[in-house]
């Protein structure tokens, strides 16, 4: 039989456009942005989530017949195995996220971020796509520019658990996306992320109390992060088994740089640098995004745009459950 590249491309495109996709943690900050994008692409999406923060983040897509919502925990081996068996692809977002949450309950963090991830890798079949949400926190404090070949040096339980999860995922051919620190609006809003936190403090208190302002971080809008998972899903053949930094080198900046951008948009806000408080998360690094950029991925949303969109909403925002607010 003759090989027809044109027909092969058509078949692959049809497969990509009509997949069954499991999104663990799909009701969360990132998941609730990603799920509508997957539905718009024509995929059948199963959200597998503990629903600890409720289901409101997905109400706007609940009328889509391609959406299933399953309440479950990735530590439940039989339940997650049954759901994985129905899928073409797994996007694994579920985790205890951030060093404060992990430090508050270390056993739960290890069980979820490592044991739960091991369950997913174990039950994945060889023909299923697996994409994992990792973090730049795995780099720790590094001199120079971090590439995917830089030795990981996580400084927190969160970073260590996510690095262990990445090793598990890559051992079965999965793709690991090492995300920069996220920011921006989501239907499951979080204010414990640096840009979101500083913006809210600037709006509400007219003051940003900043410590260790010279520490370097790198940032990524939550919608751009969601687009990266779509990109990985559609380019899996070129990306499987590898880790990719996801972000933008133009968004490598210090915490003080971020505060200055916020101050430009909230002119009556002051910045106070304090040296009596220290961040337990000592991350300090710059990151290269050349590897994923060379494949064609680009982020689109600047920190300024992300701050402006939050400022349209913050006057009407009530801080409390299910909205998460923690000081950075």
Coordinates of C-alpha atoms in Angstrom, one line a residue:
X1 CA 0.0 0.0 0.0
X2 CA 1.3 3.4 -0.9
X3 CA 2.2 5.8 1.9
X4 CA 0.2 9.0 1.5
X5 CA 1.7 11.8 3.7
X6 CA -1.3 14.1 3.0
X7 CA -3.8 11.5 4.1
X8 CA -1.7 10.7 7.2
X9 CA -1.7 14.4 8.2
X10 CA -5.5 14.6 7.7
X11 CA -5.9 11.5 9.9
X12 CA -3.7 12.9 12.6
X13 CA -5.5 16.3 12.6
X14 CA -8.9 14.5 12.9
X15 CA -7.5 12.5 15.8
X16 CA -6.2 15.7 17.5
X17 CA -9.5 17.5 17.1
X18 CA -11.7 14.7 18.6
X19 CA -9.8 13.3 21.5
X20 CA -11.0 12.1 24.8
X21 CA -9.0 14.1 27.3
X22 CA -8.8 13.6 31.1
X23 CA -7.9 16.8 33.0
X24 CA -6.9 16.1 36.7
X25 CA -7.4 19.2 38.8
X26 CA -9.6 20.6 36.0
X27 CA -11.7 22.8 38.3
X28 CA -8.7 24.6 39.6
X29 CA -7.0 27.9 38.7
X30 CA -5.3 26.7 35.5
X31 CA -7.7 23.8 34.8
X32 CA -10.8 26.0 34.7
X33 CA -9.1 28.1 31.9
X34 CA -7.8 25.1 30.0
X35 CA -11.0 23.1 30.0
X36 CA -13.1 25.6 27.9
X37 CA -10.2 25.8 25.4
X38 CA -10.2 22.0 25.0
X39 CA -14.0 21.9 24.5
X40 CA -13.7 24.7 21.9
X41 CA -11.2 22.5 20.1
X42 CA -13.8 19.7 19.9
X43 CA -12.4 17.4 22.5
X44 CA -14.5 15.3 24.9
X45 CA -13.2 16.5 28.3
X46 CA -13.5 14.7 31.6
X47 CA -12.6 16.8 34.6
X48 CA -11.3 14.7 37.5
X49 CA -11.1 16.8 40.7
X50 CA -11.7 16.6 44.4
X51 CA -13.9 19.7 44.0
X52 CA -12.5 21.0 47.3
X53 CA -13.2 24.6 46.1
X54 CA -16.5 23.7 44.6
X55 CA -17.7 23.5 41.0
X56 CA -18.5 27.2 40.3
X57 CA -15.4 27.6 38.2
X58 CA -16.9 25.3 35.5
X59 CA -20.5 26.5 35.5
X60 CA -19.9 28.6 32.4
X61 CA -19.2 25.4 30.4
X62 CA -21.6 23.1 32.1
X63 CA -24.0 23.2 29.2
X64 CA -21.4 21.6 26.9
X65 CA -22.4 18.0 26.2
X66 CA -18.7 17.1 25.7
X67 CA -17.9 17.9 29.4
X68 CA -18.0 15.3 32.2
X69 CA -17.2 16.3 35.7
X70 CA -16.1 13.5 38.1
X71 CA -15.4 14.0 41.8
X72 CA -12.4 12.0 42.6
X73 CA -8.9 11.9 44.1
X74 CA -5.8 10.8 42.2
X75 CA -4.7 8.9 45.3
X76 CA -7.8 6.6 44.7
X77 CA -6.1 4.0 42.6
X78 CA -9.1 2.1 41.3
X79 CA -11.1 5.2 40.5
X80 CA -8.4 7.0 38.6
X81 CA -7.5 3.8 36.8
X82 CA -11.0 3.4 35.6
X83 CA -11.1 7.0 34.3
X84 CA -7.7 6.8 32.6
X85 CA -8.8 3.7 30.7
X86 CA -11.5 5.7 28.9
X87 CA -9.1 8.4 27.6
X88 CA -6.8 9.2 24.6
X89 CA -4.9 11.8 26.6
X90 CA -4.3 12.8 30.2
X91 CA -3.4 16.3 31.3
X92 CA -2.2 16.1 34.9
X93 CA -2.7 19.3 36.8
X94 CA -3.9 18.0 40.2
X95 CA -1.4 18.8 43.0
X96 CA -0.9 20.5 46.3
X97 CA 0.5 23.7 44.9
X98 CA 2.9 26.1 46.5
X99 CA 5.3 25.8 49.4
X100 CA 2.9 27.2 52.1
X101 CA 0.3 24.5 51.3
X102 CA 2.8 21.8 51.1
X103 CA 4.6 22.8 54.3
X104 CA 1.2 23.0 56.1
X105 CA 0.5 19.3 55.4
X106 CA 3.7 17.5 54.2
X107 CA 2.2 14.0 54.2
X108 CA -0.7 15.0 52.1
X109 CA 1.6 16.9 49.7
X110 CA 3.8 13.9 49.2
X111 CA 0.9 11.5 48.8
X112 CA -0.8 13.7 46.2
X113 CA 2.2 15.1 44.3
X114 CA 4.3 11.9 44.2
X115 CA 2.1 8.9 44.9
X116 CA -0.9 10.3 43.0
X117 CA 1.3 11.1 40.0
X118 CA 2.8 7.6 40.2
X119 CA -0.8 6.2 39.9
X120 CA -1.4 8.1 36.8
X121 CA 1.9 7.0 35.2
X122 CA 1.3 3.4 36.2
X123 CA -2.2 3.3 34.6
X124 CA -1.3 5.2 31.4
X125 CA -1.2 2.9 28.4
X126 CA 1.6 3.2 25.8
X127 CA -0.7 4.8 23.2
X128 CA -2.0 7.5 25.5
X129 CA -0.6 11.1 25.6
X130 CA 0.4 12.3 29.1
X131 CA 1.2 16.0 29.8
X132 CA 2.3 17.1 33.3
X133 CA 2.2 20.5 35.0
X134 CA 5.6 21.0 36.6
X135 CA 7.1 24.2 37.9
X136 CA 10.1 26.4 37.6
X137 CA 10.4 26.0 41.4
X138 CA 12.4 22.9 40.6
X139 CA 15.3 25.1 39.7
X140 CA 15.7 26.8 43.2
X141 CA 18.5 29.4 43.3
X142 CA 20.6 29.2 40.2
X143 CA 23.3 31.6 38.8
X144 CA 22.9 32.2 35.1
X145 CA 20.2 31.2 32.7
X146 CA 18.3 27.9 33.4
X147 CA 17.8 25.6 30.5
X148 CA 16.1 22.2 30.6
X149 CA 19.6 20.7 31.0
X150 CA 20.3 22.7 34.2
X151 CA 20.5 20.5 37.2
X152 CA 17.4 20.8 39.3
X153 CA 17.9 22.2 42.8
X154 CA 14.5 22.5 44.5
X155 CA 14.6 24.3 47.8
X156 CA 11.1 23.5 49.1
X157 CA 9.0 20.5 49.6
X158 CA 6.7 21.7 46.9
X159 CA 9.6 22.0 44.4
X160 CA 11.0 18.6 45.4
X161 CA 7.7 16.8 45.1
X162 CA 7.1 18.3 41.7
X163 CA 10.6 17.4 40.5
X164 CA 9.9 13.8 41.7
X165 CA 6.6 13.8 39.8
X166 CA 8.4 15.0 36.6
X167 CA 10.8 12.1 36.8
X168 CA 7.9 9.6 37.1
X169 CA 6.0 11.2 34.2
X170 CA 9.0 11.3 31.9
X171 CA 9.9 7.6 32.6
X172 CA 6.7 6.6 30.8
X173 CA 7.2 9.0 27.9
X174 CA 5.1 11.9 29.3
X175 CA 5.7 15.6 28.6
X176 CA 6.6 17.8 31.5
X177 CA 5.9 21.6 31.2
X178 CA 7.9 23.6 33.8
X179 CA 5.7 26.6 34.1
X180 CA 6.8 30.0 35.2
X181 CA 4.9 31.6 38.1
X182 CA 1.3 32.1 36.9
X183 CA -0.7 35.3 37.1
X184 CA -4.0 36.7 35.9
X185 CA -7.7 36.2 36.2
X186 CA -9.4 32.8 36.4
X187 CA -12.8 31.6 37.3
X188 CA -11.2 29.8 40.2
X189 CA -9.2 32.8 41.3
X190 CA -6.1 32.7 43.4
X191 CA -4.4 35.6 45.2
X192 CA -1.5 33.6 46.6
X193 CA 0.5 34.0 43.4
X194 CA 3.0 36.8 43.4
X195 CA 1.7 39.2 40.7
X196 CA -1.9 38.6 41.8
X197 CA -1.0 39.1 45.5
X198 CA 1.0 42.3 44.9
X199 CA -1.7 43.8 42.6
X200 CA -4.4 43.1 45.2
X201 CA -2.3 44.7 48.0
X202 CA -1.6 47.7 45.9
X203 CA -5.3 48.1 45.0
X204 CA -6.7 47.4 48.5
X205 CA -4.0 48.9 50.8
X206 CA -2.2 51.4 48.4
X207 CA 1.0 49.9 49.6
X208 CA 3.2 47.0 48.5
X209 CA 5.4 45.7 51.4
X210 CA 8.1 44.0 49.5
X211 CA 10.9 41.8 50.9
X212 CA 13.8 40.3 49.0
X213 CA 12.9 42.5 46.0
X214 CA 16.1 41.7 44.2
X215 CA 15.2 38.0 43.8
X216 CA 14.6 37.1 40.2
X217 CA 11.5 35.3 39.1
X218 CA 9.8 34.5 35.8
X219 CA 6.1 34.9 35.0
X220 CA 3.4 33.5 32.7
X221 CA -0.3 34.5 32.3
X222 CA -2.7 31.6 33.1
X223 CA -4.2 31.7 29.6
X224 CA -0.8 31.4 28.0
X225 CA -0.1 28.5 30.3
X226 CA -3.3 26.8 29.2
X227 CA -2.3 27.4 25.5
X228 CA 0.9 25.6 26.2
X229 CA -1.0 22.4 27.2
X230 CA -3.0 22.7 23.9
X231 CA 0.3 23.1 22.1
X232 CA 1.8 20.1 23.7
X233 CA -1.3 18.0 23.0
X234 CA -1.0 18.9 19.3
X235 CA 2.7 18.4 19.1
X236 CA 3.1 15.3 21.3
X237 CA 5.0 13.4 18.7
X238 CA 7.9 15.9 18.8
X239 CA 7.8 16.5 22.6
X240 CA 7.2 13.1 24.3
X241 CA 9.5 12.2 27.1
X242 CA 11.0 15.7 27.4
X243 CA 10.8 18.6 29.8
X244 CA 10.1 22.1 28.5
X245 CA 10.3 25.5 30.3
X246 CA 7.2 27.5 29.5
X247 CA 7.3 31.3 29.8
X248 CA 8.8 34.3 28.1
X249 CA 12.4 35.6 28.6
X250 CA 11.0 39.2 28.6
X251 CA 9.1 38.2 31.8
X252 CA 12.3 37.3 33.6
X253 CA 12.4 40.1 36.2
X254 CA 12.9 40.8 39.9
X255 CA 10.1 41.1 42.4
X256 CA 10.9 44.8 42.6
X257 CA 10.5 45.1 38.8
X258 CA 7.0 43.7 39.2
X259 CA 6.1 46.1 42.0
X260 CA 7.2 49.0 39.7
X261 CA 4.9 47.8 36.9
X262 CA 2.0 47.7 39.3
X263 CA 2.9 51.1 40.7
X264 CA 2.7 52.6 37.2
X265 CA -0.8 51.3 36.9
X266 CA -1.8 52.3 40.4
X267 CA 0.0 55.6 40.8
X268 CA -1.2 56.3 44.4
X269 CA 0.4 53.0 45.5
X270 CA 3.7 53.1 47.4
X271 CA 6.4 50.5 47.6
X272 CA 8.0 49.7 50.9
X273 CA 11.0 47.5 50.9
X274 CA 11.5 45.6 54.2
X275 CA 14.5 43.7 55.3
X276 CA 13.1 42.2 58.5
X277 CA 11.0 39.6 56.7
X278 CA 12.4 36.7 54.6
X279 CA 10.8 34.5 52.0
X280 CA 11.0 30.8 52.9
X281 CA 11.0 30.2 49.2
X282 CA 14.4 31.3 48.2
X283 CA 14.0 30.9 44.4
X284 CA 16.2 33.2 42.5
X285 CA 16.8 32.5 38.8
X286 CA 16.4 33.4 35.1
X287 CA 15.0 30.9 32.6
X288 CA 15.5 30.2 28.9
X289 CA 12.5 29.3 26.9
X290 CA 14.3 28.6 23.6
X291 CA 13.5 24.9 23.5
X292 CA 9.7 25.3 23.3
X293 CA 10.0 28.5 21.3
X294 CA 11.9 26.6 18.7
X295 CA 8.9 24.3 18.3
X296 CA 6.6 27.3 17.7
X297 CA 5.1 28.1 21.0
X298 CA 4.9 31.8 22.0
X299 CA 3.1 33.4 24.9
X300 CA 1.0 36.5 24.2
X301 CA 0.0 38.3 27.4
X302 CA 2.1 40.8 29.2
X303 CA 2.2 41.5 33.0
X304 CA 0.7 44.9 32.3
X305 CA -2.3 43.4 30.5
X306 CA -2.8 40.8 33.3
X307 CA -2.7 43.5 35.9
X308 CA -5.2 45.7 34.0
X309 CA -7.7 42.9 33.8
X310 CA -7.4 42.2 37.5
X311 CA -8.0 45.9 38.3
X312 CA -11.2 45.7 36.4
X313 CA -12.5 43.0 38.7
X314 CA -10.8 43.8 42.1
X315 CA -13.3 46.6 43.0
X316 CA -16.1 44.0 43.1
X317 CA -14.1 41.1 44.6
X318 CA -14.9 39.6 48.0
X319 CA -11.9 37.9 49.6
X320 CA -12.9 34.6 51.1
X321 CA -13.8 31.0 50.2
X322 CA -13.7 29.8 47.6
X323 CA -11.3 32.6 46.8
X324 CA -7.8 31.7 48.1
X325 CA -5.8 34.4 49.7
X326 CA -2.4 33.9 51.4
X327 CA 0.3 36.4 52.0
X328 CA 3.5 35.8 49.9

